[in-house]
């Protein structure tokens, strides 16, 4: 095996992140005709192949380098808008995902009790035969709606297609109810459009950026972080609202160390400040606003003095920050955030963020929120999926949560436990570690005990895989084709994922697994192509592009369309009123607050501190802990505790402790980081550590799991998203 040395790896990372880094050495190939038919360019024994990264969901275009046929390094593709030629540390570390010693190698069938981790290695034929047979039994007894799919990452595409073609109607990803769902609903209710990914924040051209919780620089979404770094270099005023002095806060003109859970109070006071001082965009409101007078009356009482009491932030600081961002409108952004599921009132908080942006009149404006454009790529003529006419079990079609517009993981889990509105007996889990990602681990375990079938398709033995009946080893993204990425951004683009190395063992690509399963289920016709190369080439050539060129370059840019009013865009709003809804009749009609209201969060129980969470720059959730390159940079997480709190409780910096939450759940041991960079009333821990599956040997019990301490959660009544910051911990000192 060829692995870059640690020193070399750090050099690569530093080069990709450094502001002065030279552009990547890779150039689109213009070589001989024989090589031009393939994806690879070879020079001096080094072969380069473009493909897009899946170490997270930003999906940056990269170039894999092979030296003497062995995977050597992964760098940014300069043609790609998501990477702009540079990768973040996790992307650079993708090579470690390929060489990960803990990877699943062949299909495994459970032989012992569920969760006891006794397995036998079986052939793909046997594993998929087993899955198809169990699915058939569930369908015969309960109907196809009794099998649910939990999915994430790009390989999900054909699992979803095959299972839906078979009759599955319950499918969901944690990326909705445990992540960005509430944000998109808040914006949809206000502007008639969600935010989407990548977020169309024109940081590149902005004159002021407000980050509420969004911890860019720790959240490493690549092109956004690059634009953020440029904004800092341009000395654009940055305003950060965070109980923690985040990396972003360290670059800010104003840091507002808000008491956790009080952001809605701050947002209401800022709206009131802008309205009473006449700092908002009156023309935008007059032309595009609906219900402004009712809105104005509703927010009139929220003074900055009142907000100061609620948030713990000085009134002068609130006023100064508010006047600052208002003075730069419309080239001023209140960042919509991404993981907004904090307290269970998150769609209303996101709506408040949307409304504050509306007051700045930055919708569709240069330096504000641009309206992302895409490009047209012909769809492959897959057979249509029939409507089963059955109601979804997750209540995501409006029955339980009126404004939900995607499946809800936790509601499928509820239905599995209760058997209501009908039994759920099979779970197919593709690339999501539900034991970490969903709140209340015990509920997930209770649901698993009700199942007749639990299939997990993963690259490593994740915690959820430990409970599977059958484990299907996927290839890493570096070893497979996937569906095309047709991206929305300043200009639409299309990216290619193609294999750069062969799978090291018996692993198979997700599309192949889905296709073989379709055969076993008797619905082979749902995947009417020989392989992904045929499928992808058809879509690209049908759209008038060269497949060979695409394979060599990895990216096709679309035509630039107007994305701002400055470029000639005409604004329209897909809301019931056809306008920006300062007052929401549709919320009122369903019994919800038409303008967000502030409701204080429950106080911490005596002797406890609120647990909040976020990201580390070099890891993605629970998926990278066994990656040797990334583990080397950060083997475990720490619990951030204010220095004064640590002194009061007798906690020593760097010493191990355990955290005990309000329900008595005790964490794995974790080191204390005593720091002044966090308020005294909360502690902070990066999410994704404390893995409990011994098969994931290199990451086993390293650090503590914020997910496992998340036993108490509130559910957003508008759209079903579940909170993460509603738990409180005390410390158990290690002997
Ligand atoms: N307590 C707490 N819970 C959270 C969050 C939090 O901050 N704190 N964050 C929330 C957010 S924002 C999100 S988006 C979700 C994330 O939730 P998940 O997507 O479930 O995140 P992971 O825990 O990383 O689990 C991903 C799994 O996919 C596997 N995997 C990675 N790549 C591949 C692949 O190519 N193929 C296959 N088959 N498997 C692969 C990984 O090994 C891992 O087991 O979690 C949410 N839940
Ligand atoms: N390196 C890396 N980058 C990632 C990911 C990753 O796993 N690793 N995951 C990606 C994904 S899927 C997502 S969704 C994003 C998430 O990233 P973001 O959307 O940027 O951030 P959040 O996780 O919502 O929030 C974390 C921040 O909120 C602060 N915070 C906690 N409570 C409160 C509060 O009550 N009020 C305020 N104002 N702030 C609070 C925390 O201190 C922390 O700084 O990151 C993405 N980027
Ligand atoms: S942000 Fe980093 S991890 Fe995510 S896709 Fe881009 S390079 Fe990969
Ligand atoms: Mo997320």
GROMACS .gro file of N, CA and C and ligand atoms in nm, residues 152 174 178-179 339 430-433 436-437 457-460 462 474-475 480 613 615 621-623 687 706-707 724, ligand 1:
model
  131
  152UNK      N    1  -2.873   0.847   0.279
  152UNK     CA    2  -2.794   0.970   0.277
  152UNK      C    3  -2.687   0.947   0.170
  174UNK      N    4  -3.152   1.181   0.739
  174UNK     CA    5  -3.129   1.267   0.855
  174UNK      C    6  -3.098   1.410   0.811
  178UNK      N    7  -3.309   1.617   1.085
  178UNK     CA    8  -3.201   1.637   1.182
  178UNK      C    9  -3.101   1.741   1.133
  179UNK      N   10  -3.137   1.815   1.029
  179UNK     CA   11  -3.037   1.909   0.974
  179UNK      C   12  -3.104   2.035   0.920
  339UNK      N   13  -2.736   2.340   0.970
  339UNK     CA   14  -2.798   2.251   1.069
  339UNK      C   15  -2.870   2.340   1.169
  430UNK      N   16  -2.903   0.291   0.415
  430UNK     CA   17  -2.793   0.317   0.324
  430UNK      C   18  -2.717   0.442   0.368
  431UNK      N   19  -2.596   0.424   0.415
  431UNK     CA   20  -2.505   0.534   0.443
  431UNK      C   21  -2.559   0.636   0.543
  432UNK      N   22  -2.616   0.586   0.650
  432UNK     CA   23  -2.650   0.677   0.759
  432UNK      C   24  -2.638   0.598   0.887
  433UNK      N   25  -2.574   0.661   0.986
  433UNK     CA   26  -2.549   0.593   1.113
  433UNK      C   27  -2.656   0.636   1.212
  436UNK      N   28  -2.616   0.739   1.585
  436UNK     CA   29  -2.559   0.869   1.621
  436UNK      C   30  -2.651   0.983   1.575
  437UNK      N   31  -2.706   0.968   1.457
  437UNK     CA   32  -2.771   1.083   1.392
  437UNK      C   33  -2.909   1.115   1.448
  457UNK      N   34  -2.610  -0.091   0.451
  457UNK     CA   35  -2.508  -0.079   0.347
  457UNK      C   36  -2.416   0.036   0.387
  458UNK      N   37  -2.291   0.005   0.415
  458UNK     CA   38  -2.196   0.105   0.464
  458UNK      C   39  -2.058   0.070   0.410
  459UNK      N   40  -1.963   0.159   0.434
  459UNK     CA   41  -1.825   0.129   0.393
  459UNK      C   42  -1.745   0.072   0.510
  460UNK      N   43  -1.788   0.108   0.633
  460UNK     CA   44  -1.719   0.060   0.754
  460UNK      C   45  -1.823   0.002   0.850
  462UNK      N   46  -2.018   0.057   1.103
  462UNK     CA   47  -2.072   0.167   1.183
  462UNK      C   48  -2.150   0.109   1.299
  474UNK      N   49  -2.030  -0.136   0.078
  474UNK     CA   50  -2.024  -0.045  -0.037
  474UNK      C   51  -1.878  -0.013  -0.066
  475UNK      N   52  -1.850   0.027  -0.189
  475UNK     CA   53  -1.720   0.085  -0.221
  475UNK      C   54  -1.715   0.226  -0.163
  480UNK      N   55  -1.618   0.408  -0.744
  480UNK     CA   56  -1.746   0.381  -0.811
  480UNK      C   57  -1.793   0.497  -0.898
  613UNK      N   58  -2.351   2.147   2.035
  613UNK     CA   59  -2.264   2.066   1.951
  613UNK      C   60  -2.233   2.134   1.818
  615UNK      N   61  -1.914   2.107   1.464
  615UNK     CA   62  -1.823   2.031   1.376
  615UNK      C   63  -1.676   2.058   1.406
  621UNK      N   64  -1.906   1.421   1.078
  621UNK     CA   65  -1.993   1.340   1.166
  621UNK      C   66  -1.919   1.220   1.222
  622UNK      N   67  -1.987   1.102   1.212
  622UNK     CA   68  -1.927   0.978   1.265
  622UNK      C   69  -1.866   0.897   1.152
  623UNK      N   70  -1.840   0.960   1.036
  623UNK     CA   71  -1.800   0.877   0.922
  623UNK      C   72  -1.650   0.877   0.895
  687UNK      N   73  -1.965   1.662   1.743
  687UNK     CA   74  -2.051   1.544   1.723
  687UNK      C   75  -1.979   1.437   1.641
  706UNK      N   76  -2.188   1.296   2.143
  706UNK     CA   77  -2.291   1.396   2.173
  706UNK      C   78  -2.428   1.339   2.138
  707UNK      N   79  -2.432   1.254   2.035
  707UNK     CA   80  -2.558   1.193   1.992
  707UNK      C   81  -2.618   1.105   2.100
  724UNK      N   82  -3.158   1.917   1.908
  724UNK     CA   83  -3.034   1.854   1.954
  724UNK      C   84  -2.979   1.923   2.079
  736LIG     N1   85  -2.632   1.474   1.824
  736LIG     C1   86  -2.622   1.516   1.698
  736LIG     N2   87  -2.694   1.455   1.599
  736LIG     C2   88  -2.685   1.498   1.471
  736LIG     C3   89  -2.603   1.608   1.437
  736LIG     C4   90  -2.530   1.672   1.541
  736LIG     O1   91  -2.456   1.769   1.519
  736LIG     N3   92  -2.541   1.622   1.668
  736LIG     N4   93  -2.597   1.650   1.307
  736LIG     C5   94  -2.708   1.620   1.220
  736LIG     C6   95  -2.674   1.646   1.078
  736LIG     S1   96  -2.643   1.809   1.038
  736LIG     C7   97  -2.670   1.551   0.984
  736LIG     S2   98  -2.653   1.598   0.820
  736LIG     C8   99  -2.686   1.411   1.021
  736LIG     C9  100  -2.580   1.321   0.957
  736LIG     O2  101  -2.618   1.193   0.974
  736LIG     P1  102  -2.550   1.072   0.896
  736LIG     O3  103  -2.544   1.096   0.751
  736LIG     O4  104  -2.618   0.951   0.944
  736LIG     O5  105  -2.401   1.085   0.942
  736LIG     P2  106  -2.295   0.982   0.990
  736LIG     O6  107  -2.309   0.964   1.137
  736LIG     O7  108  -2.164   1.029   0.942
  736LIG     O8  109  -2.328   0.846   0.916
  736LIG    C10  110  -2.297   0.823   0.784
  736LIG    C11  111  -2.270   0.677   0.763
  736LIG     O9  112  -2.251   0.661   0.621
  736LIG    C12  113  -2.134   0.583   0.601
  736LIG     N5  114  -2.079   0.615   0.470
  736LIG    C13  115  -1.995   0.714   0.436
  736LIG     N6  116  -1.971   0.714   0.304
  736LIG    C14  117  -2.042   0.612   0.251
  736LIG    C15  118  -2.060   0.561   0.119
  736LIG    O10  119  -2.001   0.610   0.023
  736LIG     N7  120  -2.144   0.456   0.104
  736LIG    C16  121  -2.209   0.398   0.209
  736LIG     N8  122  -2.292   0.296   0.185
  736LIG     N9  123  -2.192   0.443   0.335
  736LIG    C17  124  -2.111   0.549   0.356
  736LIG    C18  125  -2.044   0.617   0.716
  736LIG    O11  126  -1.948   0.515   0.737
  736LIG    C19  127  -2.143   0.631   0.832
  736LIG    O12  128  -2.164   0.511   0.899
  736LIG    O13  129  -2.675   1.391   1.162
  736LIG    C20  130  -2.759   1.478   1.236
  736LIG    N10  131  -2.758   1.435   1.374
   0.00000   0.00000   0.00000
